[in-house]
Short mmCIF file of N, CA and C in Angstrom, two decimals:
data_model
loop_
_atom_site.label_atom_id
_atom_site.label_comp_id
_atom_site.label_asym_id
_atom_site.label_seq_id
_atom_site.Cartn_x
_atom_site.Cartn_y
_atom_site.Cartn_z
N LYS V 1 150.13 1.16 90.08
CA LYS V 1 150.56 1.13 91.41
C LYS V 1 151.26 2.32 91.75
N TRP V 2 152.22 2.75 91.05
CA TRP V 2 152.91 3.98 91.43
C TRP V 2 152.08 5.22 91.29
N ILE V 3 151.14 5.13 90.31
CA ILE V 3 150.22 6.32 90.21
C ILE V 3 149.37 6.44 91.37
N LEU V 4 148.91 5.36 91.97
CA LEU V 4 148.07 5.41 93.17
C LEU V 4 148.89 6.02 94.42
N GLU V 5 150.17 5.43 94.47
CA GLU V 5 150.95 6.15 95.64
C GLU V 5 151.21 7.65 95.42
N PHE V 6 151.43 8.05 94.11
CA PHE V 6 151.66 9.49 93.77
C PHE V 6 150.41 10.25 94.25
N LEU V 7 149.21 9.74 93.81
CA LEU V 7 147.88 10.39 94.15
C LEU V 7 147.69 10.48 95.67
N ILE V 8 148.08 9.59 96.51
CA ILE V 8 148.04 9.58 97.92
C ILE V 8 148.97 10.49 98.45
N LEU V 9 150.33 10.46 97.91
CA LEU V 9 151.16 11.66 98.54
C LEU V 9 150.70 12.97 98.16
N GLU V 10 150.16 13.12 96.92
CA GLU V 10 149.83 14.49 96.46
C GLU V 10 148.69 14.96 97.35
N THR V 11 147.75 14.06 97.69
CA THR V 11 146.60 14.40 98.41
C THR V 11 147.01 14.91 99.81
N SER V 12 147.88 14.00 100.25
CA SER V 12 148.18 14.23 101.86
C SER V 12 149.10 15.60 101.85
N GLY V 13 149.94 15.84 100.67
CA GLY V 13 150.60 17.04 100.71
C GLY V 13 149.84 18.30 100.49
N LEU V 14 148.60 18.08 99.75
CA LEU V 14 147.74 19.13 99.58
C LEU V 14 147.07 19.54 100.86
N MET V 15 146.69 18.54 101.58
CA MET V 15 146.06 18.62 102.95
C MET V 15 146.91 19.20 103.80
N ILE V 16 148.13 18.93 103.85
CA ILE V 16 149.11 19.59 104.76
C ILE V 16 149.10 20.98 104.44
N PHE V 17 149.10 21.40 103.14
CA PHE V 17 149.29 22.93 102.66
C PHE V 17 147.95 23.60 103.18
N ILE V 18 146.75 22.97 103.00
CA ILE V 18 145.59 23.56 103.33
C ILE V 18 145.45 23.77 104.82
N ASN V 19 146.00 22.67 105.50
CA ASN V 19 145.93 22.97 106.99
C ASN V 19 146.95 24.02 107.51
N LEU V 20 148.14 24.19 106.83
CA LEU V 20 148.98 25.17 107.32
C LEU V 20 148.37 26.49 106.78
N LEU V 21 147.71 26.72 105.84
CA LEU V 21 147.12 27.81 105.32
C LEU V 21 145.99 28.29 106.28
N TYR V 22 145.15 27.35 106.76
CA TYR V 22 144.16 27.50 107.66
C TYR V 22 144.84 28.04 109.10
N ILE V 23 145.77 27.33 109.56
CA ILE V 23 146.50 27.78 110.76
C ILE V 23 147.06 29.32 110.55
N TYR V 24 147.49 29.58 109.44
CA TYR V 24 148.08 30.98 109.16
C TYR V 24 146.95 31.91 109.37
N PHE V 25 145.79 31.71 108.59
CA PHE V 25 144.58 32.72 108.68
C PHE V 25 144.15 32.81 110.05
N VAL V 26 143.98 31.71 110.89
CA VAL V 26 143.47 31.78 112.17
C VAL V 26 144.38 32.51 113.09
N LEU V 27 145.81 32.38 113.03
CA LEU V 27 146.62 33.22 113.78
C LEU V 27 146.69 34.56 113.50
N SER V 28 146.52 35.02 112.14
CA SER V 28 146.48 36.28 111.69
C SER V 28 145.18 37.03 112.29
N THR V 29 144.06 36.30 112.32
CA THR V 29 142.93 36.83 112.90
C THR V 29 142.94 37.04 114.27
N LEU V 30 143.48 36.02 115.01
CA LEU V 30 143.61 36.20 116.53
C LEU V 30 144.61 37.40 116.81
N TYR V 31 145.72 37.55 116.06
CA TYR V 31 146.54 38.62 116.19
C TYR V 31 145.85 39.93 116.14
N VAL V 32 145.00 40.19 115.12
CA VAL V 32 144.12 41.39 114.94
C VAL V 32 143.23 41.55 116.14
N LEU V 33 142.46 40.62 116.35
CA LEU V 33 141.48 40.41 117.38
C LEU V 33 142.11 40.89 118.76
N VAL V 34 143.29 40.37 119.15
CA VAL V 34 143.90 40.62 120.52
C VAL V 34 144.21 42.17 120.49
N PHE V 35 144.75 42.72 119.52
CA PHE V 35 145.22 44.13 119.55
C PHE V 35 143.97 45.01 119.34
N SER V 36 143.01 44.59 118.78
CA SER V 36 141.81 45.40 118.78
C SER V 36 141.19 45.53 120.10
N ILE V 37 141.10 44.45 120.78
CA ILE V 37 140.45 44.40 122.17
C ILE V 37 141.35 45.14 123.08
N ALA V 38 142.77 44.95 122.94
CA ALA V 38 143.69 45.76 123.76
C ALA V 38 143.48 47.25 123.65
N GLY V 39 143.25 47.46 122.29
CA GLY V 39 143.06 49.10 122.07
C GLY V 39 141.90 49.67 122.75
N CYS V 40 140.93 48.90 123.12
CA CYS V 40 139.66 49.40 123.76
C CYS V 40 139.96 49.66 125.10
N PHE V 41 140.97 49.04 125.83
CA PHE V 41 141.12 49.16 127.18
C PHE V 41 142.37 50.21 127.52
N THR V 42 143.09 50.64 126.42
CA THR V 42 144.13 51.47 126.75
C THR V 42 143.69 52.97 126.39
N ARG V 43 144.31 53.91 126.99
CA ARG V 43 143.78 55.30 126.48
C ARG V 43 145.07 56.01 125.99
N ARG V 44 144.98 56.65 124.81
CA ARG V 44 145.93 57.27 124.28
C ARG V 44 146.20 58.50 125.13
N LYS V 45 147.31 58.95 125.42
CA LYS V 45 147.69 60.11 126.16
C LYS V 45 147.80 61.30 124.95
N VAL V 46 146.96 62.32 125.05
CA VAL V 46 147.22 63.50 124.28
C VAL V 46 148.07 64.51 124.90
N SER V 47 149.19 64.79 124.20
CA SER V 47 149.99 65.90 124.86
C SER V 47 149.64 67.23 124.32
N LEU V 48 149.16 68.13 125.18
CA LEU V 48 148.74 69.43 124.85
C LEU V 48 149.96 70.23 125.19
N PRO V 49 150.09 71.38 124.64
CA PRO V 49 151.21 72.39 125.09
C PRO V 49 150.80 72.81 126.45
N ALA V 50 151.76 72.88 127.33
CA ALA V 50 151.55 73.47 128.80
C ALA V 50 150.71 74.73 128.70
N GLN V 51 151.28 75.67 127.97
CA GLN V 51 150.66 76.97 127.96
C GLN V 51 151.05 77.60 126.70
N PHE V 52 150.00 78.07 126.08
CA PHE V 52 150.32 78.76 124.83
C PHE V 52 150.92 80.16 125.02
N PRO V 53 151.74 80.50 124.11
CA PRO V 53 152.52 81.84 124.35
C PRO V 53 151.71 82.96 124.41
N THR V 54 151.99 84.04 124.99
CA THR V 54 151.15 85.26 125.05
C THR V 54 151.46 86.12 123.89
N LYS V 55 152.51 85.98 123.16
CA LYS V 55 152.97 86.77 122.10
C LYS V 55 152.26 86.09 120.83
N HIS V 56 151.61 86.88 120.15
CA HIS V 56 150.85 86.28 118.93
C HIS V 56 151.45 86.96 117.69
N ASN V 57 152.08 85.97 116.73
CA ASN V 57 152.67 86.46 115.54
C ASN V 57 151.32 86.68 114.52
N LYS V 58 151.69 87.60 113.66
CA LYS V 58 150.52 87.82 112.59
C LYS V 58 150.78 86.76 111.49
N ILE V 59 149.66 86.04 111.27
CA ILE V 59 149.73 84.82 110.44
C ILE V 59 148.83 85.03 109.21
N ALA V 60 149.32 84.71 107.97
CA ALA V 60 148.57 84.56 106.70
C ALA V 60 148.30 83.21 106.44
N ILE V 61 147.03 82.86 106.36
CA ILE V 61 146.69 81.50 105.88
C ILE V 61 146.34 81.60 104.49
N LEU V 62 147.10 81.15 103.52
CA LEU V 62 146.95 81.17 102.11
C LEU V 62 146.27 79.90 101.63
N VAL V 63 145.19 80.01 100.85
CA VAL V 63 144.38 78.86 100.34
C VAL V 63 144.29 79.01 98.85
N PRO V 64 145.16 78.45 98.07
CA PRO V 64 145.07 78.55 96.66
C PRO V 64 144.06 77.37 96.25
N ALA V 65 143.16 77.78 95.45
CA ALA V 65 142.13 76.90 95.02
C ALA V 65 141.77 77.10 93.57
N TYR V 66 141.77 76.20 92.68
CA TYR V 66 141.44 75.87 91.42
C TYR V 66 140.10 75.19 91.08
N LYS V 67 139.14 75.78 90.74
CA LYS V 67 137.83 75.21 90.52
C LYS V 67 137.40 74.30 91.59
N GLU V 68 137.46 74.67 92.89
CA GLU V 68 137.24 73.80 93.98
C GLU V 68 135.94 74.52 94.63
N ASP V 69 134.94 74.72 93.81
CA ASP V 69 133.74 75.41 94.25
C ASP V 69 132.88 74.71 95.32
N THR V 70 133.09 73.41 95.25
CA THR V 70 132.21 72.35 96.16
C THR V 70 132.92 72.40 97.58
N VAL V 71 134.07 72.67 97.79
CA VAL V 71 134.68 72.47 99.14
C VAL V 71 135.04 73.70 99.69
N ILE V 72 135.22 74.91 99.01
CA ILE V 72 135.84 76.02 99.60
C ILE V 72 135.08 76.60 100.74
N ILE V 73 133.79 76.60 100.62
CA ILE V 73 132.89 77.31 101.77
C ILE V 73 133.20 76.45 102.94
N SER V 74 133.11 75.16 102.89
CA SER V 74 133.26 74.27 104.20
C SER V 74 134.85 74.59 104.60
N THR V 75 135.76 74.84 103.79
CA THR V 75 137.12 75.04 104.34
C THR V 75 137.24 76.39 104.94
N ILE V 76 136.59 77.43 104.27
CA ILE V 76 136.50 78.86 105.02
C ILE V 76 135.92 78.64 106.34
N LYS V 77 134.77 77.94 106.41
CA LYS V 77 134.14 77.95 107.72
C LYS V 77 134.86 77.29 108.71
N ASN V 78 135.66 76.21 108.33
CA ASN V 78 136.72 75.39 109.27
C ASN V 78 137.88 76.47 109.69
N LEU V 79 138.23 77.22 108.84
CA LEU V 79 139.37 78.06 109.18
C LEU V 79 139.00 79.40 110.06
N LEU V 80 137.78 79.66 109.94
CA LEU V 80 137.28 80.68 110.73
C LEU V 80 136.96 80.07 112.14
N GLN V 81 136.95 78.82 112.45
CA GLN V 81 136.85 78.30 113.64
C GLN V 81 138.14 78.12 114.50
N ILE V 82 139.23 78.51 113.95
CA ILE V 82 140.51 78.27 114.49
C ILE V 82 140.66 79.20 115.73
N ASP V 83 141.19 78.44 116.80
CA ASP V 83 141.46 79.04 118.06
C ASP V 83 142.72 79.88 118.15
N TYR V 84 142.66 81.18 117.54
CA TYR V 84 143.67 82.11 117.63
C TYR V 84 142.98 83.49 117.44
N PRO V 85 143.55 84.46 118.17
CA PRO V 85 142.96 85.78 118.07
C PRO V 85 142.81 86.27 116.62
N LYS V 86 141.57 86.69 116.19
CA LYS V 86 141.14 86.99 114.91
C LYS V 86 142.06 88.11 114.30
N ARG V 87 142.33 89.04 115.22
CA ARG V 87 143.14 90.15 114.60
C ARG V 87 144.62 89.82 114.34
N TYR V 88 144.95 88.55 114.68
CA TYR V 88 146.39 88.18 114.36
C TYR V 88 146.42 87.17 113.24
N PHE V 89 145.40 86.94 112.47
CA PHE V 89 145.41 86.05 111.33
C PHE V 89 144.43 86.35 110.26
N ASP V 90 144.89 86.22 109.09
CA ASP V 90 143.92 86.36 107.90
C ASP V 90 144.04 85.21 107.10
N ILE V 91 142.80 84.96 106.50
CA ILE V 91 142.58 83.90 105.50
C ILE V 91 142.55 84.50 104.20
N ILE V 92 143.42 83.98 103.41
CA ILE V 92 143.53 84.59 102.02
C ILE V 92 143.19 83.60 101.02
N VAL V 93 142.08 83.64 100.32
CA VAL V 93 141.67 82.66 99.34
C VAL V 93 142.05 83.12 97.83
N ILE V 94 142.80 82.39 97.30
CA ILE V 94 143.20 82.64 95.75
C ILE V 94 142.39 81.82 95.01
N ALA V 95 141.21 82.46 94.42
CA ALA V 95 140.29 81.76 93.77
C ALA V 95 140.62 81.82 92.28
N ASP V 96 140.84 80.57 91.62
CA ASP V 96 141.32 80.54 90.38
C ASP V 96 140.06 79.72 89.60
N SER V 97 139.30 80.34 88.69
CA SER V 97 138.33 79.88 87.76
C SER V 97 137.24 79.29 88.63
N PHE V 98 136.77 80.14 89.54
CA PHE V 98 135.52 79.82 90.32
C PHE V 98 134.20 80.34 89.68
N GLU V 99 133.14 79.58 89.89
CA GLU V 99 131.94 80.17 89.53
C GLU V 99 131.51 81.49 90.07
N PRO V 100 130.84 82.23 89.40
CA PRO V 100 130.42 83.63 90.10
C PRO V 100 129.58 83.45 91.46
N GLU V 101 128.78 82.46 91.40
CA GLU V 101 127.99 82.32 92.67
C GLU V 101 128.97 81.92 93.94
N THR V 102 129.90 81.18 93.61
CA THR V 102 130.91 80.78 94.80
C THR V 102 131.65 82.11 95.12
N ILE V 103 132.05 82.86 94.12
CA ILE V 103 132.80 84.11 94.55
C ILE V 103 131.87 84.96 95.35
N ASN V 104 130.54 85.05 94.98
CA ASN V 104 129.68 86.00 95.84
C ASN V 104 129.40 85.28 97.30
N GLU V 105 129.52 83.94 97.40
CA GLU V 105 129.32 83.27 98.66
C GLU V 105 130.62 83.61 99.57
N ILE V 106 131.69 83.50 98.87
CA ILE V 106 132.97 83.80 99.57
C ILE V 106 133.05 85.15 100.14
N ARG V 107 132.44 86.04 99.43
CA ARG V 107 132.52 87.52 99.82
C ARG V 107 131.80 87.77 101.08
N LYS V 108 130.85 86.90 101.60
CA LYS V 108 130.03 86.98 102.65
C LYS V 108 130.95 86.62 103.98
N PHE V 109 132.10 86.18 103.65
CA PHE V 109 132.82 85.80 104.80
C PHE V 109 134.05 86.84 105.05
N PRO V 110 134.65 86.88 106.41
CA PRO V 110 135.63 87.83 106.62
C PRO V 110 136.93 87.22 106.14
N VAL V 111 137.24 87.14 104.87
CA VAL V 111 138.35 86.59 104.22
C VAL V 111 138.76 87.67 103.14
N ILE V 112 140.07 87.56 102.86
CA ILE V 112 140.71 88.38 101.61
C ILE V 112 140.56 87.35 100.53
N LEU V 113 139.82 87.95 99.44
CA LEU V 113 139.72 87.13 98.12
C LEU V 113 140.53 87.73 97.09
N LEU V 114 141.32 86.91 96.57
CA LEU V 114 142.07 87.18 95.33
C LEU V 114 141.58 86.44 94.18
N GLU V 115 140.89 87.16 93.17
CA GLU V 115 140.54 86.22 92.06
C GLU V 115 141.65 86.18 90.99
N VAL V 116 141.95 85.26 90.59
CA VAL V 116 143.02 85.09 89.55
C VAL V 116 142.52 84.18 88.39
N SER V 117 143.27 84.33 87.15
CA SER V 117 143.00 83.49 86.17
C SER V 117 144.28 83.34 85.32
N PHE V 118 144.58 82.13 85.07
CA PHE V 118 145.97 81.83 84.26
C PHE V 118 145.65 80.98 83.04
N LEU V 119 146.43 81.12 82.07
CA LEU V 119 146.45 80.17 80.95
C LEU V 119 146.74 78.86 81.46
N VAL V 120 147.79 78.67 82.34
CA VAL V 120 148.08 77.38 82.91
C VAL V 120 148.03 77.53 84.27
N SER V 121 146.97 77.09 85.11
CA SER V 121 146.82 77.22 86.42
C SER V 121 147.70 76.29 87.32
N THR V 122 148.48 76.92 88.13
CA THR V 122 149.22 75.98 89.00
C THR V 122 149.19 76.65 90.42
N LYS V 123 149.53 76.01 91.59
CA LYS V 123 149.58 76.54 92.86
C LYS V 123 150.64 77.62 92.98
N VAL V 124 151.76 77.14 92.30
CA VAL V 124 152.98 78.31 92.41
C VAL V 124 152.51 79.55 91.76
N ASN V 125 151.80 79.64 90.70
CA ASN V 125 151.22 80.75 90.13
C ASN V 125 150.32 81.64 91.12
N ALA V 126 149.41 80.70 91.61
CA ALA V 126 148.45 81.36 92.49
C ALA V 126 149.15 82.01 93.76
N LEU V 127 150.16 81.27 94.36
CA LEU V 127 150.86 81.67 95.57
C LEU V 127 151.74 82.95 95.26
N ASN V 128 152.39 82.97 93.87
CA ASN V 128 153.13 84.03 93.75
C ASN V 128 152.31 85.38 93.61
N VAL V 129 151.06 85.25 93.03
CA VAL V 129 150.12 86.50 93.05
C VAL V 129 149.90 86.73 94.46
N ALA V 130 149.45 85.90 95.17
CA ALA V 130 149.09 86.28 96.67
C ALA V 130 150.32 86.87 97.44
N MET V 131 151.58 86.34 97.17
CA MET V 131 152.71 86.97 97.91
C MET V 131 152.87 88.47 97.47
N GLU V 132 152.76 88.62 96.02
CA GLU V 132 152.84 89.95 95.69
C GLU V 132 151.73 90.86 96.13
N ASN V 133 150.63 90.41 96.53
CA ASN V 133 149.55 91.28 96.78
C ASN V 133 149.26 91.51 98.36
N ILE V 134 149.80 90.62 99.05
CA ILE V 134 149.64 90.84 100.52
C ILE V 134 150.65 91.67 101.06
N SER V 135 150.48 92.21 102.14
CA SER V 135 151.50 93.28 102.90
C SER V 135 152.44 92.39 103.56
N SER V 136 153.50 92.96 103.83
CA SER V 136 154.61 92.27 104.46
C SER V 136 154.52 92.45 105.98
N THR V 137 153.26 92.60 106.50
CA THR V 137 153.02 92.64 108.04
C THR V 137 152.91 91.49 108.56
N TYR V 138 153.08 90.22 107.74
CA TYR V 138 152.78 88.92 108.32
C TYR V 138 154.04 88.36 108.73
N ASP V 139 154.16 87.74 109.86
CA ASP V 139 155.32 86.97 110.35
C ASP V 139 155.48 85.53 109.87
N ILE V 140 154.24 84.95 109.61
CA ILE V 140 154.18 83.45 109.19
C ILE V 140 153.22 83.35 108.07
N ALA V 141 153.47 82.64 107.12
CA ALA V 141 152.56 82.37 106.02
C ALA V 141 152.36 80.79 106.06
N VAL V 142 151.05 80.39 106.19
CA VAL V 142 150.64 79.00 106.28
C VAL V 142 149.94 78.66 104.89
N ILE V 143 150.28 77.68 104.27
CA ILE V 143 149.58 77.25 103.06
C ILE V 143 148.76 76.11 103.35
N SER V 144 147.43 76.21 102.99
CA SER V 144 146.44 75.14 103.10
C SER V 144 145.76 74.89 101.80
N ASP V 145 145.62 73.62 101.51
CA ASP V 145 145.10 73.26 100.16
C ASP V 145 143.48 73.53 100.45
N ALA V 146 142.66 73.73 99.42
CA ALA V 146 141.35 74.15 99.49
C ALA V 146 140.49 73.05 100.12
N ASP V 147 140.78 71.93 100.09
CA ASP V 147 139.97 70.78 100.68
C ASP V 147 140.53 70.19 102.08
N ASN V 148 141.56 70.94 102.60
CA ASN V 148 142.12 70.59 103.84
C ASN V 148 141.26 71.31 105.09
N HIS V 149 141.10 70.67 106.00
CA HIS V 149 140.54 71.23 107.41
C HIS V 149 141.64 71.09 108.39
N LEU V 150 141.96 72.33 109.10
CA LEU V 150 142.94 72.32 110.03
C LEU V 150 142.24 72.22 111.33
N ALA V 151 143.16 71.67 112.19
CA ALA V 151 142.74 71.48 113.72
C ALA V 151 142.55 72.83 114.27
N TYR V 152 141.60 72.85 115.36
CA TYR V 152 141.22 74.21 115.85
C TYR V 152 142.60 74.77 116.41
N ASP V 153 143.45 74.09 116.82
CA ASP V 153 144.56 74.65 117.65
C ASP V 153 145.89 74.79 116.76
N PHE V 154 145.75 74.44 115.53
CA PHE V 154 146.84 74.29 114.63
C PHE V 154 147.67 75.66 114.65
N ILE V 155 147.11 76.80 114.45
CA ILE V 155 147.61 78.00 114.50
C ILE V 155 148.55 78.32 115.72
N GLN V 156 147.74 77.98 116.84
CA GLN V 156 148.48 78.22 118.10
C GLN V 156 149.78 77.33 118.26
N ILE V 157 149.72 76.03 117.73
CA ILE V 157 150.93 75.20 117.69
C ILE V 157 152.10 75.63 116.74
N ILE V 158 151.55 76.33 115.61
CA ILE V 158 152.53 76.94 114.72
C ILE V 158 153.26 77.96 115.40
N ASN V 159 152.41 78.89 115.85
CA ASN V 159 152.93 80.15 116.67
C ASN V 159 153.99 79.72 117.80
N LYS V 160 153.54 78.87 118.48
CA LYS V 160 154.48 78.31 119.67
C LYS V 160 155.72 77.77 119.08
N SER V 161 155.66 77.03 118.14
CA SER V 161 156.98 76.53 117.48
C SER V 161 157.78 77.56 116.85
N PHE V 162 157.12 78.48 116.27
CA PHE V 162 157.89 79.49 115.66
C PHE V 162 158.65 80.51 116.67
N LEU V 163 157.88 80.64 117.88
CA LEU V 163 158.56 81.35 118.97
C LEU V 163 159.58 80.60 119.60
N SER V 164 159.46 79.44 119.65
CA SER V 164 160.62 78.58 120.29
C SER V 164 161.74 78.22 119.46
N GLY V 165 161.63 78.61 118.17
CA GLY V 165 162.72 78.44 117.26
C GLY V 165 162.72 76.88 116.58
N SER V 166 161.64 76.03 116.80
CA SER V 166 161.61 74.78 116.36
C SER V 166 161.32 74.82 114.88
N THR V 167 161.58 73.82 114.16
CA THR V 167 161.24 73.65 112.75
C THR V 167 160.33 72.59 112.64
#
């Protein structure tokens, strides 16, 4: 008799747990659904700088790359699309252990190519070589990884922040 009562209580307790779990999942799904639909009807305001400054600092974009033959050409093409006067920025690719075909392909682009080779390759070593080899005519140095693509106005925003004293 007591075993039967225990099984009945256990079953009803299990059913309560299952019902609570079901209610939790339904509410979670409704929560996501409501905000997904609300996101379709609201428009995110993009704040663009009111006016880009007329003074352009000379900027070096340093791209240290170690055996990144598969992505470097795409990255160079992206960096060449940047909306900033071409005479005010240089793209400096520090190529560590690249294939000769990739080096020849990079040379077709208007970039500064520094070929390096280290026993222990690190970004710090590559950047140190780049800083020793570039002239001191740059006001700003930007470091971009070989597989990063920058927004078209990234350098404009960096220049504006630099001129305004922002960090």
